[in-house]
Coordinates of C-alpha atoms in Angstrom, one line a residue:
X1 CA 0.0 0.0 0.0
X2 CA 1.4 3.5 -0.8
X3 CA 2.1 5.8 1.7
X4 CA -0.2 8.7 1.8
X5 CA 2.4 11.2 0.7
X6 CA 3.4 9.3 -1.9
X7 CA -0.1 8.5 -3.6
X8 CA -0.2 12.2 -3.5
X9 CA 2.5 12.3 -5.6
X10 CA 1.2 10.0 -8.0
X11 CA -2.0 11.4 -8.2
X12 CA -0.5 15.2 -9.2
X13 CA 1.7 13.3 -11.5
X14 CA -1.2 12.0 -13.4
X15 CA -4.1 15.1 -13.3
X16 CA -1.8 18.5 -12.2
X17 CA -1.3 20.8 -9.6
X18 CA -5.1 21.1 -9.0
X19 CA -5.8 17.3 -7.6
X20 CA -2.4 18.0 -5.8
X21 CA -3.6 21.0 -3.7
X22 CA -7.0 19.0 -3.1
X23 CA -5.5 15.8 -2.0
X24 CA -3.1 18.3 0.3
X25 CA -6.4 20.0 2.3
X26 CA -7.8 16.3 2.5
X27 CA -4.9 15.3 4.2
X28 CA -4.6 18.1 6.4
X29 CA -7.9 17.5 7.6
X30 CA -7.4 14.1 8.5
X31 CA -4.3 14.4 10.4
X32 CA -6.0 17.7 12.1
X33 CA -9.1 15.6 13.6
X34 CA -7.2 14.1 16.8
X35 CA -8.5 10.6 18.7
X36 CA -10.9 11.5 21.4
X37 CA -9.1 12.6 24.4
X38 CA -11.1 10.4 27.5
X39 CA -11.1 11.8 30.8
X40 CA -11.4 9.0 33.7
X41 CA -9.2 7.9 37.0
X42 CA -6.2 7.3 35.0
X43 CA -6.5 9.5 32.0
X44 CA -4.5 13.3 31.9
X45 CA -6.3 16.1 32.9
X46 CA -4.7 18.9 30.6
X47 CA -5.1 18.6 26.6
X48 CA -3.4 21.3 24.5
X49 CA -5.3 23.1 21.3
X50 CA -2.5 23.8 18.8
X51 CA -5.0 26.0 17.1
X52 CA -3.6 24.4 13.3
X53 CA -7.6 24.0 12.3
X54 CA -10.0 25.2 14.7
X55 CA -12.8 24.2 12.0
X56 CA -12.0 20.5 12.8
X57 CA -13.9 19.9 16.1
X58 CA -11.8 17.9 18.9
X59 CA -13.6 15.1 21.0
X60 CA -13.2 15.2 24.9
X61 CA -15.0 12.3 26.5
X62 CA -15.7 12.9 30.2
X63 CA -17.1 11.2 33.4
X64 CA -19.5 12.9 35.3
X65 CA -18.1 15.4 37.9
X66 CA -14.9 15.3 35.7
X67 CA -12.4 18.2 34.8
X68 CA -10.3 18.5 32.4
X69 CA -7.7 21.9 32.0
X70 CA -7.7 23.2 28.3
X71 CA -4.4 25.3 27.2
X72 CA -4.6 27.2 24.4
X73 CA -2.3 28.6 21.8
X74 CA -3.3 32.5 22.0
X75 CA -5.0 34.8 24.4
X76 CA -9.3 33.9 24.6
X77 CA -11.6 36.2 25.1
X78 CA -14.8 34.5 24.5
X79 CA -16.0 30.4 25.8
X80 CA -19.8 29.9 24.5
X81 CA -20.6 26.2 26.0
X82 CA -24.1 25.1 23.8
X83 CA -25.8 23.4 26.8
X84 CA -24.2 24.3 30.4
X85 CA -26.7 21.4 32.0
X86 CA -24.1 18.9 30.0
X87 CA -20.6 20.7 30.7
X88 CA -19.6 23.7 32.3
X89 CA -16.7 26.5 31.4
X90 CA -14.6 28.1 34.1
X91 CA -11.9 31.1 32.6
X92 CA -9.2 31.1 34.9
X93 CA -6.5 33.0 32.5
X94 CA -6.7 34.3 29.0
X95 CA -5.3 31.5 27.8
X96 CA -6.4 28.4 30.2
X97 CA -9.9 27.5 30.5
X98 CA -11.6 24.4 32.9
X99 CA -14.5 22.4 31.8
X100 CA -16.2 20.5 34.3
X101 CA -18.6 17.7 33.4
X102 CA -22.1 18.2 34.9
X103 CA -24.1 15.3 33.6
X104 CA -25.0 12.6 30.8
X105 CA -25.1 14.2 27.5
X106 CA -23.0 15.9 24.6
X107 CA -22.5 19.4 24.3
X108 CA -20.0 22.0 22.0
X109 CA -17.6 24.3 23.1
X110 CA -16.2 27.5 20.8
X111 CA -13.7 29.5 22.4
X112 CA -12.5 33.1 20.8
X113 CA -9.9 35.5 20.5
X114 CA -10.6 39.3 20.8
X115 CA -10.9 39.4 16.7
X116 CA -13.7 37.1 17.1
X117 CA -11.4 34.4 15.1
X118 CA -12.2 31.1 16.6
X119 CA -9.6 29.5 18.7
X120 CA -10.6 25.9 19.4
X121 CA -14.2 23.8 18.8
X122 CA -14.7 21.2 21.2
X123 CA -17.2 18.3 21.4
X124 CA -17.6 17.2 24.7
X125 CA -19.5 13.7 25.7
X126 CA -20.3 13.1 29.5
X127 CA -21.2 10.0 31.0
X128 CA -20.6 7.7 33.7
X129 CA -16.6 6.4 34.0
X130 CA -17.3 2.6 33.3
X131 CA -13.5 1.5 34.0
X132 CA -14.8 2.3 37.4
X133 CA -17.2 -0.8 36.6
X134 CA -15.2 -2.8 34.5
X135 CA -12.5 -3.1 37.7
X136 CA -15.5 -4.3 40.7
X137 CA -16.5 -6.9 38.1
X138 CA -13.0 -8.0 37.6
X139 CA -11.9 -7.9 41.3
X140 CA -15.4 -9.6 42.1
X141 CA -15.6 -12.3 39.5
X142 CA -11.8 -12.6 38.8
X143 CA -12.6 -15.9 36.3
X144 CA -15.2 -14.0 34.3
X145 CA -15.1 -12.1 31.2
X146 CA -17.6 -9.6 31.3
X147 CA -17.9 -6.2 28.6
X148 CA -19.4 -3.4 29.7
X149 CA -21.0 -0.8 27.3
X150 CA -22.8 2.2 28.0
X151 CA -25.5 3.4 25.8
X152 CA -26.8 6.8 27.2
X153 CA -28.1 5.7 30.6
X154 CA -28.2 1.8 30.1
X155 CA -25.3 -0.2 30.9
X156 CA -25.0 -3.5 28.9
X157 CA -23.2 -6.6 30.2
X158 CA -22.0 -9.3 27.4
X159 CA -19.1 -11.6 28.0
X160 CA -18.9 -15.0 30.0
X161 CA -19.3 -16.1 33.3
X162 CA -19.4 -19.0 35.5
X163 CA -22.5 -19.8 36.6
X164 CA -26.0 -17.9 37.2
X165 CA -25.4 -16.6 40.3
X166 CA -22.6 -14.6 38.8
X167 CA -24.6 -13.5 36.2
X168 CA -27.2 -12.2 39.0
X169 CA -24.2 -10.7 40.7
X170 CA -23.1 -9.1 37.9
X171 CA -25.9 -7.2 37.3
X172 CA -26.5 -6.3 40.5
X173 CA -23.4 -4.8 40.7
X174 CA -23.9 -2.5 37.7
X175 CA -27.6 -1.8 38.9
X176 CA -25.8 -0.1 42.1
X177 CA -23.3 1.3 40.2
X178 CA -25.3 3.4 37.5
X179 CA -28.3 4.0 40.5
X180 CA -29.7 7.5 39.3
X181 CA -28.4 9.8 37.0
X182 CA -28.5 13.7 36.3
X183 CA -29.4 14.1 32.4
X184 CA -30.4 17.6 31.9
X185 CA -31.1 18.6 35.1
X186 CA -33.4 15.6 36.0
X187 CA -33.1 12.8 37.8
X188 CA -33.3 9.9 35.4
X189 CA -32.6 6.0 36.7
X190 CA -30.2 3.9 34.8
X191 CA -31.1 0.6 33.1
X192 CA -29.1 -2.9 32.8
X193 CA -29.5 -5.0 30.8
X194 CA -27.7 -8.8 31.0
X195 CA -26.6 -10.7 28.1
X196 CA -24.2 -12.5 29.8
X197 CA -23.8 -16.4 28.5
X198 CA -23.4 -19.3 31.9
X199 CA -20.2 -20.8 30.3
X200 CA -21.0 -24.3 33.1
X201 CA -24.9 -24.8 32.7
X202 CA -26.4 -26.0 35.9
X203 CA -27.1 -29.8 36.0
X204 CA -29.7 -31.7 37.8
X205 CA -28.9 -35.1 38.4
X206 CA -31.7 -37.7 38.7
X207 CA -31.6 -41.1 40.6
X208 CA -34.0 -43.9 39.3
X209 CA -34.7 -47.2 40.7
X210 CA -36.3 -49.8 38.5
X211 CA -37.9 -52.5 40.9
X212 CA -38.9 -55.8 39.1
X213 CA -42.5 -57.6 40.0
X214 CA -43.7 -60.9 39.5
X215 CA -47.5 -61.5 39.1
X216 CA -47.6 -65.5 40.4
X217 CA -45.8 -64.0 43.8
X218 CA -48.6 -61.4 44.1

C-alpha cells in the first residue's frame, strides 16, 4: 500500500497541480481531527489546542463530575458552552480554561480571541466512567469475562461467566453502580441489561430405581 504522501504524488503526476492541492487540504484535515481525548481515574487532565484547524472539532470524553484543564495557543476572550446542563466553562487565564462535566449528554464548546477568530471547537460527551465498573466486576468475579458498554443511561453486560449466580451478581453490581443519573437537570434511573452467556450450565442429576415384579408371587 502506498504511503499517503506518496499516492499524493502520484496522483499530481497523473491530473496537475489542481488534484495536488486537493488531496493536500484532504490530508490536512485528517491528520488535524485528533483521537478523542477520554477523561477517567487514569486519563490526563490537561489537553493542548495547537490551534492548526479550529474548524476541525476535537472530541473530549468525560465522566461525570470530571475536569479536564484546556491550554490554548493564544489569548481567549470569548468560551460559548451550547448546553451548560451537560458541561460547564470556568476562565481562569486568557489562555487556560476548565470544563467541568455536569451530567450525561453531549454538548459543543467554541472559544474566541478578541478578533472574534475562533480559537478551538470542542465536542464534549459526558457519561458515567465505566473503568470504574469494569475493575469491581474483575476484582469480584476474577474468572469471568464480562464487557461493559454504555449506551446513554443503560449499561449492557456481554461476555462470560461462570454460573448464574454470577450473572445475578453481575448485574447487580452494575444496577448499584449506575443508581440514578442527572441528564439535563433531571433525575433519570439507569437501566441494565444482561446478556451475559453461563459458560457451566447447571445440572440436575436424577436417581432412578427400577424395581422388578412378579405377578404369580402377588
Amino acid at each position: 500500500m502506498l504511503a499517503p504522501l506518496m499516492r499524493i504524488a502520484v496522483l499530481a503526476a497523473r491530473l496537475g497541480a489542481p488534484a495536488l492541492a486537493l488531496a493536500l487540504a484532504i490530508l490536512a484535515a485528517s491528520a488535524a481531527r485528533a483521537a478523542p481525548v477520554s477523561v477517567g481515574d487514569d486519563a490526563p487532565t490537561t489537553i493542548r489546542v495547537t490551534g492548526a484547524n479550529p474548524a476541525v472539532p476535537e472530541r473530549i470524553n468525560l465522566g461525570i463530575g470530571k475536569s479536564i484543564i484546556v491550554d490554548l495557543p493564544r489569548d481567549a476572550k470569548e468560551v460559548f458552552v451550547a448546553n451548560p446542563k451537560v458541561a460547564n466553562a470556568v476562565v481562569r487565564s486568557t489562555r487556560k480554561v476548565f470544563l467541568i462535566a455536569m451530567s450525561d449528554g453531549a454538548t459543543s464548546v467554541f472559544i474566541m480571541d478578541a478578533q472574534g477568530a475562533q480559537i478551538a471547537n470542542l465536542e464534549i460527551l459526558v457519561g458515567r466512567d465505566m473503568n470504574k465498573l469494569r475493575r469491581t466486576l474483575k476484582v469480584a468475579m476474577p474468572n469471568s469475562a464480562i464487557t461493559v458498554t454504555a449506551v446513554d443511561t443503560t449499561v449492557i453486560l456481554t461476555g462470560e461467566v461462570n454460573s448464574a449466580l454470577e450473572a445475578q451478581q453481575a448485574t447487580d453490581i452494575a444496577k448499584g453502580f449506575i443508581g440514578h443519573a442527572d441528564v439535563g437537570g433531571k433525575d433519570v434511573s439507569g437501566d441494565v441489561i444482561n446478556s451475559l452467556t453461563v459458560r457451566a450450565k447447571d445440572q440436575v442429576m436424577v436417581k432412578v430405581t427400577i424395581a422388578e415384579i412378579r405377578r404369580d408371587i402377588i
